[in-house]
CSV table of C-alpha atoms in Angstrom, one decimal:
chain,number,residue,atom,x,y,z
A,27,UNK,CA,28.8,114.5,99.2
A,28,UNK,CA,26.8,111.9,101.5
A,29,UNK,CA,23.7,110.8,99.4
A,30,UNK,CA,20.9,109.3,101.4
A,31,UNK,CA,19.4,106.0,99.7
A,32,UNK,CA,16.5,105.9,101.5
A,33,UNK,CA,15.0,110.0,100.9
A,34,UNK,CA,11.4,110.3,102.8
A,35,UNK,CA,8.1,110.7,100.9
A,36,UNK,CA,6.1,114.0,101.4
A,37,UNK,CA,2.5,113.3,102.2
A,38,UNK,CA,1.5,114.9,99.3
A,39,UNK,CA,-2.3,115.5,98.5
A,40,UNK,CA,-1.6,114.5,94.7
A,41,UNK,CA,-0.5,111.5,95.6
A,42,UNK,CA,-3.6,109.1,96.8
A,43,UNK,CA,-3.4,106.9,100.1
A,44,UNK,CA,-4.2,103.0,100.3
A,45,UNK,CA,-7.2,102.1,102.7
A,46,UNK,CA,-5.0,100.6,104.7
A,47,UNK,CA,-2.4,103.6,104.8
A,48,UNK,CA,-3.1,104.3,108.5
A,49,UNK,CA,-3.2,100.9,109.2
A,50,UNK,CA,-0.1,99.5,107.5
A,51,UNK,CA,1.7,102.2,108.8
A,52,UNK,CA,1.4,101.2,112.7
A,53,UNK,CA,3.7,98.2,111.5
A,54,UNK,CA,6.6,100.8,111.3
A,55,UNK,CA,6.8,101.3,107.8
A,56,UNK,CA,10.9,101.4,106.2
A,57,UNK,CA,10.4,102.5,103.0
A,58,UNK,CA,7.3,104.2,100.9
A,59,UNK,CA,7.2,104.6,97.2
A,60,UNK,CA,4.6,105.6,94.6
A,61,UNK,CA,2.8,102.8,92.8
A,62,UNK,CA,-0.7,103.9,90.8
A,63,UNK,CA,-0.5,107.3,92.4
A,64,UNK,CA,-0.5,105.9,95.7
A,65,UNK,CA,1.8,105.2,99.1
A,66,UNK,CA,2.9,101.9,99.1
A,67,UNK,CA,4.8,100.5,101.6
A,68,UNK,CA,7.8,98.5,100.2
A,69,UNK,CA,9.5,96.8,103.8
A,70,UNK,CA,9.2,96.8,107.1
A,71,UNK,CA,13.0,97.1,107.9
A,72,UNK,CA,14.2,93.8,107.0
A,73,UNK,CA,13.5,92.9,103.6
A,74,UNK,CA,15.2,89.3,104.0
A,75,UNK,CA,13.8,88.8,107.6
A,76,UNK,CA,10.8,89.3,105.5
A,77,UNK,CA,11.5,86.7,102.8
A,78,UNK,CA,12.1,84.4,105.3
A,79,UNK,CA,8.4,85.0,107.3
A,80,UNK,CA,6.8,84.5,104.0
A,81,UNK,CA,8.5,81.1,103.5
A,82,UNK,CA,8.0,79.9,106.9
A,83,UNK,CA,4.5,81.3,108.1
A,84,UNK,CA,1.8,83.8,107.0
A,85,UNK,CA,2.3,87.6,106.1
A,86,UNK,CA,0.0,90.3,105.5
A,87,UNK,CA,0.3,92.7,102.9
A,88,UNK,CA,-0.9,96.3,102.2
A,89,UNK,CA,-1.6,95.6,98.2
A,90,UNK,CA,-4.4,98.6,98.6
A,91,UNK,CA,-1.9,100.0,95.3
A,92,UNK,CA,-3.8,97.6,93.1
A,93,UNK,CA,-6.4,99.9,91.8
A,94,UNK,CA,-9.5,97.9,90.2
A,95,UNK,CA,-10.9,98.8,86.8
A,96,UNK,CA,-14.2,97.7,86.9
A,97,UNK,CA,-16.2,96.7,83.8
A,98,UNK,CA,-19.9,96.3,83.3
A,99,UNK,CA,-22.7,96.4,81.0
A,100,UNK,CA,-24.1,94.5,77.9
A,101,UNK,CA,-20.9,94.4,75.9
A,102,UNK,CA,-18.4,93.8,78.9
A,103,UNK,CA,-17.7,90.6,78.0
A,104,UNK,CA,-16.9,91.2,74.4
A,105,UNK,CA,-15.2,94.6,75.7
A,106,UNK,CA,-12.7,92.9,78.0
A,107,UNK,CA,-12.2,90.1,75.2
A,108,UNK,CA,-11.2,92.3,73.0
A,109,UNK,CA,-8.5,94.6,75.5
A,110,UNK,CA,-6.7,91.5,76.0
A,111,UNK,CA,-5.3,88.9,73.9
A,112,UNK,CA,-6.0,85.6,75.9
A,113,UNK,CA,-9.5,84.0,74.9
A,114,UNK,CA,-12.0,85.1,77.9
A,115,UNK,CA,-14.1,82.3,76.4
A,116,UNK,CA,-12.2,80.1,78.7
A,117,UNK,CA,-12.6,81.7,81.8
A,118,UNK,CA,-15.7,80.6,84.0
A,119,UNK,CA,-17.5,83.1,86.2
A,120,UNK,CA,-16.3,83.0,89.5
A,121,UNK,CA,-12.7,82.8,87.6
A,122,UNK,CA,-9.2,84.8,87.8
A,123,UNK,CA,-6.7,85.1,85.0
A,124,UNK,CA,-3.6,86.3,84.9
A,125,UNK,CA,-3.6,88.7,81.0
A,126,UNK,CA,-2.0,91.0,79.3
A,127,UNK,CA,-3.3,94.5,78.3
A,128,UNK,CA,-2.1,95.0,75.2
A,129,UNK,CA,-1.4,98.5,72.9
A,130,UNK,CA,-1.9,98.6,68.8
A,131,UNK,CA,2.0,97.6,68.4
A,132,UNK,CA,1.5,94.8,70.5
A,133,UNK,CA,3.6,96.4,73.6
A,134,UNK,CA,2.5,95.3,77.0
A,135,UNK,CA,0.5,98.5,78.8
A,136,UNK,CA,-0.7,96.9,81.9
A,137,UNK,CA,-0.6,92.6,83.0
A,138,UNK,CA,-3.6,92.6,85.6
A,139,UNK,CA,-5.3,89.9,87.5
A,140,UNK,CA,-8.2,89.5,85.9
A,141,UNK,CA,-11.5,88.7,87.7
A,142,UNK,CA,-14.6,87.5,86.2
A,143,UNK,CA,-17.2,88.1,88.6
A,144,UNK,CA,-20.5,87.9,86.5
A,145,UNK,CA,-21.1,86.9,83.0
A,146,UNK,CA,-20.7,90.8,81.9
A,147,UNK,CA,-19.0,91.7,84.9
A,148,UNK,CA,-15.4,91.9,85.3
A,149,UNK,CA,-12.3,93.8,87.3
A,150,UNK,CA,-8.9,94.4,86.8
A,151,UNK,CA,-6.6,94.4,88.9
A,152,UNK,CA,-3.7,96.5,88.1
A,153,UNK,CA,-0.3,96.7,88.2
A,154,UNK,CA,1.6,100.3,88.3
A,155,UNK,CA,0.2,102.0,85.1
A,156,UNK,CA,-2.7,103.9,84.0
A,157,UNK,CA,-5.6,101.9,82.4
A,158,UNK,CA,-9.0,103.4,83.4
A,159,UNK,CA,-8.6,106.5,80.6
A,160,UNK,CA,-7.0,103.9,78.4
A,161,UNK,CA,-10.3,101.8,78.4
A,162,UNK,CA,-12.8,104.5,78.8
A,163,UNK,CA,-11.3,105.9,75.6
A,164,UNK,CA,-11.4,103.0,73.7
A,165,UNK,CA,-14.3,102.1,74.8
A,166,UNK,CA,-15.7,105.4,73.6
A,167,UNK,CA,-14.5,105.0,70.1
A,168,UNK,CA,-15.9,101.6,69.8
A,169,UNK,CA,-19.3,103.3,70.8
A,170,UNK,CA,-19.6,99.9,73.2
A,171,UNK,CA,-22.4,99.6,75.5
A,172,UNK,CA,-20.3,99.3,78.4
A,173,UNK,CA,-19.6,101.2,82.1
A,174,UNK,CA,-15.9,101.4,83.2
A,175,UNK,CA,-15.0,102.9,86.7
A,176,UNK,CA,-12.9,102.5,89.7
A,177,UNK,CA,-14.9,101.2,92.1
A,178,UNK,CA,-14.5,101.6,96.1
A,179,UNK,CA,-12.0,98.5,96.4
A,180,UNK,CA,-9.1,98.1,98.0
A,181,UNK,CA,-7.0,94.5,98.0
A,182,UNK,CA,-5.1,93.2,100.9
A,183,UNK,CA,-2.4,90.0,100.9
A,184,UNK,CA,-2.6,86.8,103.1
A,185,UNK,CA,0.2,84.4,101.7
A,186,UNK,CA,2.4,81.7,103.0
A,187,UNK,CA,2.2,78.8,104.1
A,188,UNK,CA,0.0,79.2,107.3
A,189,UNK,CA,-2.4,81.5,105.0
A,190,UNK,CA,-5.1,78.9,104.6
A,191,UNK,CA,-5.5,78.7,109.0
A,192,UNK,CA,-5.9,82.5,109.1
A,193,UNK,CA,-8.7,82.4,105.8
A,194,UNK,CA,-10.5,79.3,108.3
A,195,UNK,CA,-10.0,81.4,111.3
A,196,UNK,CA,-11.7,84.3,109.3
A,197,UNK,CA,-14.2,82.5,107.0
A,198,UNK,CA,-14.7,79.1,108.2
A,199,UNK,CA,-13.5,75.7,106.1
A,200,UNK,CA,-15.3,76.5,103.0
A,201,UNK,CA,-12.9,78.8,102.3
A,202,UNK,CA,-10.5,75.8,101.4
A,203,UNK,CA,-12.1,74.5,98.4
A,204,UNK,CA,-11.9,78.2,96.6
A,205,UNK,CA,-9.4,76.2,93.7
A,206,UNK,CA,-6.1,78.1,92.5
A,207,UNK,CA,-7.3,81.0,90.6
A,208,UNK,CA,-10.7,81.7,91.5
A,209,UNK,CA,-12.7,83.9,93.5
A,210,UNK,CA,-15.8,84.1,95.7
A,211,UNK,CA,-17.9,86.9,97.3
A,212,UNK,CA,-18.2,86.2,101.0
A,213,UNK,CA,-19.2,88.5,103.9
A,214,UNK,CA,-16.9,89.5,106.8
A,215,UNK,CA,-18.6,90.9,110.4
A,216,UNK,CA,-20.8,93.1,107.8
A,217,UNK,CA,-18.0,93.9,105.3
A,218,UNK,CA,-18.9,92.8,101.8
A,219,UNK,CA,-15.5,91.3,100.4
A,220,UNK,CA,-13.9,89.1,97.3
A,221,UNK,CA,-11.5,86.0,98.3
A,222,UNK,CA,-9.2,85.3,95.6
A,223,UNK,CA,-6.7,82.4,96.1
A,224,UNK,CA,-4.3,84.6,94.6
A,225,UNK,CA,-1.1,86.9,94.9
A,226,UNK,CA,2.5,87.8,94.0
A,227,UNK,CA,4.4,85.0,95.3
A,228,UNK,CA,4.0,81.7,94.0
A,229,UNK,CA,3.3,80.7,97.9
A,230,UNK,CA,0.1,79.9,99.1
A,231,UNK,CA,-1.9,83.0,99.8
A,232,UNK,CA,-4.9,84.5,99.1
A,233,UNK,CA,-5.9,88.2,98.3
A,234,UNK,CA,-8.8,89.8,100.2
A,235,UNK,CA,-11.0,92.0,98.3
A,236,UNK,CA,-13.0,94.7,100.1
A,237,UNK,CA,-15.9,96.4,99.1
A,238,UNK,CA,-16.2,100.4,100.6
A,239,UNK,CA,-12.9,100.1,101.1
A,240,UNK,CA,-12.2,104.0,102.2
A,241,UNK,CA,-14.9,103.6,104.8
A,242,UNK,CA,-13.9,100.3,106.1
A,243,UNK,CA,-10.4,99.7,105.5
A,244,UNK,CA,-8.8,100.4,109.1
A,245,UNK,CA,-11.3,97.0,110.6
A,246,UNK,CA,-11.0,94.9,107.9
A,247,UNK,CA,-6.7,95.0,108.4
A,248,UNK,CA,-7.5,95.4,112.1
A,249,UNK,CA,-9.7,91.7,111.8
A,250,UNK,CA,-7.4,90.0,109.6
A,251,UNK,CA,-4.5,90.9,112.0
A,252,UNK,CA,-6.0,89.8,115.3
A,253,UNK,CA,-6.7,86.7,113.5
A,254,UNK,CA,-3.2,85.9,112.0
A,255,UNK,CA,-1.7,87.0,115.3
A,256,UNK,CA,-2.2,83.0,117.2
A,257,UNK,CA,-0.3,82.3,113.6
A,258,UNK,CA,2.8,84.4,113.6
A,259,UNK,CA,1.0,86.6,111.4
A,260,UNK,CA,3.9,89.7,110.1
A,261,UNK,CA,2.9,92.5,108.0
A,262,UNK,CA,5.7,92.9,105.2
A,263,UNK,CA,6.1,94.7,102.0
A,264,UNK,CA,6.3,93.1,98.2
A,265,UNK,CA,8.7,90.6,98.6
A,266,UNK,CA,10.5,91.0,95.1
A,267,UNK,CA,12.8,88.2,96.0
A,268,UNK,CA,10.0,85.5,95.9
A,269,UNK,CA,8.7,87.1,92.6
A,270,UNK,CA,12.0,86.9,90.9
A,271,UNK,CA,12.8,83.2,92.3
A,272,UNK,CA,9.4,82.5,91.1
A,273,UNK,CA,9.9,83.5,87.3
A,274,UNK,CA,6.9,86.8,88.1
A,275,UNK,CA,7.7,89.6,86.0
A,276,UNK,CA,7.3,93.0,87.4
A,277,UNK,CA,5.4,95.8,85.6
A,278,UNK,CA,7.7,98.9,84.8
A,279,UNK,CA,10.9,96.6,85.6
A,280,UNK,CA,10.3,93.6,83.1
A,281,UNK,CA,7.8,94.2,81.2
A,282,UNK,CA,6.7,98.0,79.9
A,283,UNK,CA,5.0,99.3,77.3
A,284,UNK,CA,7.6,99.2,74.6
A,285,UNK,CA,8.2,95.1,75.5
A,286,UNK,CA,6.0,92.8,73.6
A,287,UNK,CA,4.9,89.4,75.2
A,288,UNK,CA,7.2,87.3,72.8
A,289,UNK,CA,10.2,89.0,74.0
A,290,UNK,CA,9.4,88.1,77.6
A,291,UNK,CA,8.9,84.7,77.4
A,292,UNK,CA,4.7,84.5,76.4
A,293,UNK,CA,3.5,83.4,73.4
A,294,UNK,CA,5.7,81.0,71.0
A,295,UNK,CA,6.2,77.8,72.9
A,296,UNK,CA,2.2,78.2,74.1
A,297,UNK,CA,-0.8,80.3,73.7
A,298,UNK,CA,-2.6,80.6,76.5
A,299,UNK,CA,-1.3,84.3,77.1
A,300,UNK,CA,-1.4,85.2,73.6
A,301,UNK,CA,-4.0,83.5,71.5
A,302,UNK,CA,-3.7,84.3,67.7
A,303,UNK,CA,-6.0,82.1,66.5
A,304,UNK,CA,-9.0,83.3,68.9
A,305,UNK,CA,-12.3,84.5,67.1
A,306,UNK,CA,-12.0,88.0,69.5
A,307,UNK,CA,-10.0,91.0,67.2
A,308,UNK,CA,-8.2,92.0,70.1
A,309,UNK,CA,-6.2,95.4,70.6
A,310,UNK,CA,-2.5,94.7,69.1
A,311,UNK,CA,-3.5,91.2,67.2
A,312,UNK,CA,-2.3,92.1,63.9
A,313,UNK,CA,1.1,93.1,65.5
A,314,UNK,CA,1.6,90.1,67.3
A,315,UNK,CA,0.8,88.0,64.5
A,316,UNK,CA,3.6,90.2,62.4
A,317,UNK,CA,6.2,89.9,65.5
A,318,UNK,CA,5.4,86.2,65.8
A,319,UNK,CA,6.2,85.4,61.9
A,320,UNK,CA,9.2,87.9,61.6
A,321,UNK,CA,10.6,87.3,64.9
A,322,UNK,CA,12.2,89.1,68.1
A,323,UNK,CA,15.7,90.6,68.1
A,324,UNK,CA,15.7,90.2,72.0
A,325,UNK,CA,14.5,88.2,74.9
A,326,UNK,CA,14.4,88.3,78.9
A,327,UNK,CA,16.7,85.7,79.9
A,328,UNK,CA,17.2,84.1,83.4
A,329,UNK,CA,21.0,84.8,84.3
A,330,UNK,CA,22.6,84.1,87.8
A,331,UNK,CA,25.2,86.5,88.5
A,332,UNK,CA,28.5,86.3,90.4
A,333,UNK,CA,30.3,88.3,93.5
A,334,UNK,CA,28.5,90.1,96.4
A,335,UNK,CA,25.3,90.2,96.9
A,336,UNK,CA,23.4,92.8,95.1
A,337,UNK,CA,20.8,93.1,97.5
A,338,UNK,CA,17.2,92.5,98.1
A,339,UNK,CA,15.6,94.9,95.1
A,340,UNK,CA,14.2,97.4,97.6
A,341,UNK,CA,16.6,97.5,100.5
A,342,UNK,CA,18.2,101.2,99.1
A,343,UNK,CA,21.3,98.7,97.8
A,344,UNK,CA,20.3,98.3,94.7
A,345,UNK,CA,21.5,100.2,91.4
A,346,UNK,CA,18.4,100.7,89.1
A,347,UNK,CA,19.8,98.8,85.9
A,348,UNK,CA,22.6,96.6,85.7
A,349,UNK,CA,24.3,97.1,82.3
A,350,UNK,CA,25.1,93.6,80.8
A,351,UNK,CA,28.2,93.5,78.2
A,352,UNK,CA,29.7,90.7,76.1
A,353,UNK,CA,33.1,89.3,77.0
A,354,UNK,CA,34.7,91.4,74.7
A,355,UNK,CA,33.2,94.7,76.4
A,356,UNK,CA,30.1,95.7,74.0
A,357,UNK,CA,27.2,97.0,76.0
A,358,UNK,CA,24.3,94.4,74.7
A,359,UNK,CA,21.7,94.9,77.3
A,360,UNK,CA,20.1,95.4,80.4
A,361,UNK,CA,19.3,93.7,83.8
A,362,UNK,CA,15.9,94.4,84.6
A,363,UNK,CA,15.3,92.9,88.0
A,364,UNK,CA,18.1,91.1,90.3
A,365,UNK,CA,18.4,89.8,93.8
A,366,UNK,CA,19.9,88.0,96.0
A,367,UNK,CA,18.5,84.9,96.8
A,368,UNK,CA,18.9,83.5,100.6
A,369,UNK,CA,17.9,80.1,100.0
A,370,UNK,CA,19.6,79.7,96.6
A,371,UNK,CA,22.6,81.7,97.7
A,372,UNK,CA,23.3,83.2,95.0
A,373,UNK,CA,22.0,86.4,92.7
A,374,UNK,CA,19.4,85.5,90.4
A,375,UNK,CA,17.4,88.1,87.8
A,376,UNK,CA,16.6,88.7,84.7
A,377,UNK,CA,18.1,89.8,81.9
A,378,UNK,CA,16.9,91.8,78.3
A,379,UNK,CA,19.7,90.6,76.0
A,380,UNK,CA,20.0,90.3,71.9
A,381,UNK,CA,18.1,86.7,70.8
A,382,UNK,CA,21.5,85.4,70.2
A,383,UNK,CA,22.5,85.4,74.0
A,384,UNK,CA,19.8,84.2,75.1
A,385,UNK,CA,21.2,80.1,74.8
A,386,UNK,CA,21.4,78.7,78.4
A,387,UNK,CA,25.3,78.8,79.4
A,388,UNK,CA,25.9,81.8,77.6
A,389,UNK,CA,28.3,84.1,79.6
A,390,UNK,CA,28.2,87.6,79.9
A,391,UNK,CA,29.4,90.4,82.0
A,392,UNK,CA,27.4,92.6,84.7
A,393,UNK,CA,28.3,95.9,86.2
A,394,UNK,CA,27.3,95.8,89.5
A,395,UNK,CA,27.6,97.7,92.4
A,396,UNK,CA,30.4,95.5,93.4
A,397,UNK,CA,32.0,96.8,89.6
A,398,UNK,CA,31.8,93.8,86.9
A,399,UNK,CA,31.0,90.2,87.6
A,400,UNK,CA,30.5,87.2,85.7
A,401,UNK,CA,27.5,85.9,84.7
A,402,UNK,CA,25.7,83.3,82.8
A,403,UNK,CA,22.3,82.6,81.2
A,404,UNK,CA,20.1,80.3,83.3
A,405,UNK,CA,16.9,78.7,83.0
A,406,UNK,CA,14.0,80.3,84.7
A,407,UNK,CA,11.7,80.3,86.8
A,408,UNK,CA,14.7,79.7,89.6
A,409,UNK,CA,12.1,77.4,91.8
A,410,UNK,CA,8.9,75.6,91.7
A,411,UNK,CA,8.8,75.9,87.8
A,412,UNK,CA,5.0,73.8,87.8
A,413,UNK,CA,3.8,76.3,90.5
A,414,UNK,CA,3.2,73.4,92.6
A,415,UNK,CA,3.8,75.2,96.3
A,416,UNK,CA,0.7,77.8,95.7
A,417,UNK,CA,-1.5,74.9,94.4
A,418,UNK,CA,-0.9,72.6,96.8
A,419,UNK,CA,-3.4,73.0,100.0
A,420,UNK,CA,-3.7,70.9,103.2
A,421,UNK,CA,-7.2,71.2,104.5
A,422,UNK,CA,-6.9,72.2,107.9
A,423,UNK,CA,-9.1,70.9,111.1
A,424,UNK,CA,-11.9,73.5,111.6
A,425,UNK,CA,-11.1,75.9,114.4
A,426,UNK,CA,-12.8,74.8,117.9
């Protein structure tokens, strides 16, 4: 029986479309899935071709998936302090951080950029699982004087390297000293919008932010691509091989609700992601503060894996966990994301492996689909471990 890899999506009125579906789409879209109960296109037809474009020159992303939970009101700040466990005292307005949503048992639920747009005025923007009813209900229990809603948002993706001529071309020269992480509210021909130097690459880029994004979704993309198009401007998909050379975990791949941030790499060496000794009795602190004096039985582990290539992570080619077995032949774990990496030439991914494999050099074994190849534990992230290639910015001359 011939098994088609790449099945097509049924418009389906359950299932919610980006601003930008009718848009994006023009661009010949290769393959949809579902991410927050919504289309999302995932390539373009050439994933690598993709990952290449990204590296070289400026790409445009339909990211309209990333639903915003907004929160407001007179307890927001101590509302949003309290839902995740790095100290918002430390972020300015006008600031983004990367957090963790955590559960009572210290699992991961959602890990959001987070954006702090007033004093008690935040958003979160979400990866692929449900947080809206999460904090409504919590937030109903606490009795908190706070308003939480999806607003009319919808996020787009400039990133690469050329990214910063198309934000000049768009917004003028200003737009260059928005630092790493934070955000500003600009205006666009009469769109109301958020600039964040943000997104899922660890390449330059910036996210774009736009208010009534239903009604004016179709001429904000049109705008941005007419002015990416003098800079080799390409629409493409999530480029999961950047994330993964990059060390970025992936929400529902890496990281899920029964993972806790010790076990993926947060929390014992530092504490910016996890702060234990914060004032704020955050949701899961007491579990945390048990797992980090007990322990972890298991970790997420760079490996590099041998034979064929095992694809780009979206292409249809790839299998959708890669059991990892000692030498001797004991199933011990799981891979959780894996490419193949066109500039390291070689697979890369991660691993979810018992603590004591988790030693760089330790071998282990991989079933493929090439069957089993070697494989040994690596240090990661596999490139620009300081994150110096998104921080680093070239002011451009202002257009003529």
């Amino acid at each position: 029986m011939t098994i088609n890899p790449q099945p097509g999506i049924l418009q389906y009125p359950r299932i919610r479309k980006s601003p930008y579906f009718y848009a994006s789409r023009k661009h010949h879209v290769g393959l949809y899935s579902v991410y927050n109960h919504t289309y999302h296109p995932r390539h373009y037809g050439d994933p690598v071709g993709e990952y290449w474009h990204l590296l070289e020159a400026v790409t445009l992303w339909d990211v309209g998936v990333e639903r915003q939970v907004e929160i407001t009101g007179p307890d927001a700040f101590e509302f949003t302090n309290m839902l995740v466990p790095r100290d918002l005292t430390k972020c300015k307005v006008g600031q983004c951080k990367y957090v963790f949503v955590t559960n009572a048992d210290g699992g991961i639920i959602n890990d959001p950029v987070l954006l702090r747009l007033g004093e008690n005025h935040f958003w979160l923007s979400l990866a692929d699982s449900d947080v809206l009813l999460w904090a409504k209900g919590l937030a109903y229990n606490l009795g908190m004087n706070v308003q939480i809603s999806e607003p009319d948002v919808g996020p787009v993706q400039v990133q690469g390297p050329r990214s910063s001529k198309v934000m000049v071309d768009l917004f003028g020269e200003s737009i260059l000293d928005v630092p790493y992480y934070y955000a500003v509210e600009r205006q666009l021909d009469g769109m109301d919008v958020v600039v964040s130097r943000t997104g899922f690459t660890a390449e330059l880029g910036y996210e774009i932010y736009l208010h009534n994004a239903s009604r004016d979704g179709v001429r904000l993309w049109d705008r941005i691509w007419e002015a990416g198009r003098p800079h080799d401007l390409r629409v493409i998909g999530p480029c999961h091989i950047r994330r993964i050379e990059a060390g970025i975990l992936s929400w529902g791949n890496d990281i899920t609700y029964d993972t806790n941030p010790f076990e993926v790499g947060y929390g014992f060496e530092s504490t910016w992601m996890v702060d234990l000794e914060q004032e704020a009795d955050f949701v899961g602190k007491d579990a945390l503060r048990r797992i980090k004096e007990t322990g972890i039985s298991r970790k997420l582990v760079g490996v590099e894996i041998g034979g064929p290539s095992v694809g780009s992570f979206n292409d249809g080619s790839m299998i959708d966990v890669f059991a990892v077995h000692e030498p001797g032949g004991a199933r011990v774990g799981e891979v959780t994301s894996a490419c193949h990496s066109p500039r390291l030439d070689r697979n890369v991914g991660y691993a979810m492996v018992p603590i004591e494999y988790q030693e760089i050099g330790t071998r282990l074994l991989v079933e493929t689909q090439h069957g089993t190849q070697d494989a040994v534990v690596v240090e990661k992230p596999f490139l620009d471990p300081t994150k110096d290639i998104p921080k680093r910015l070239e002011r451009t001359a202002a257009p003529v």
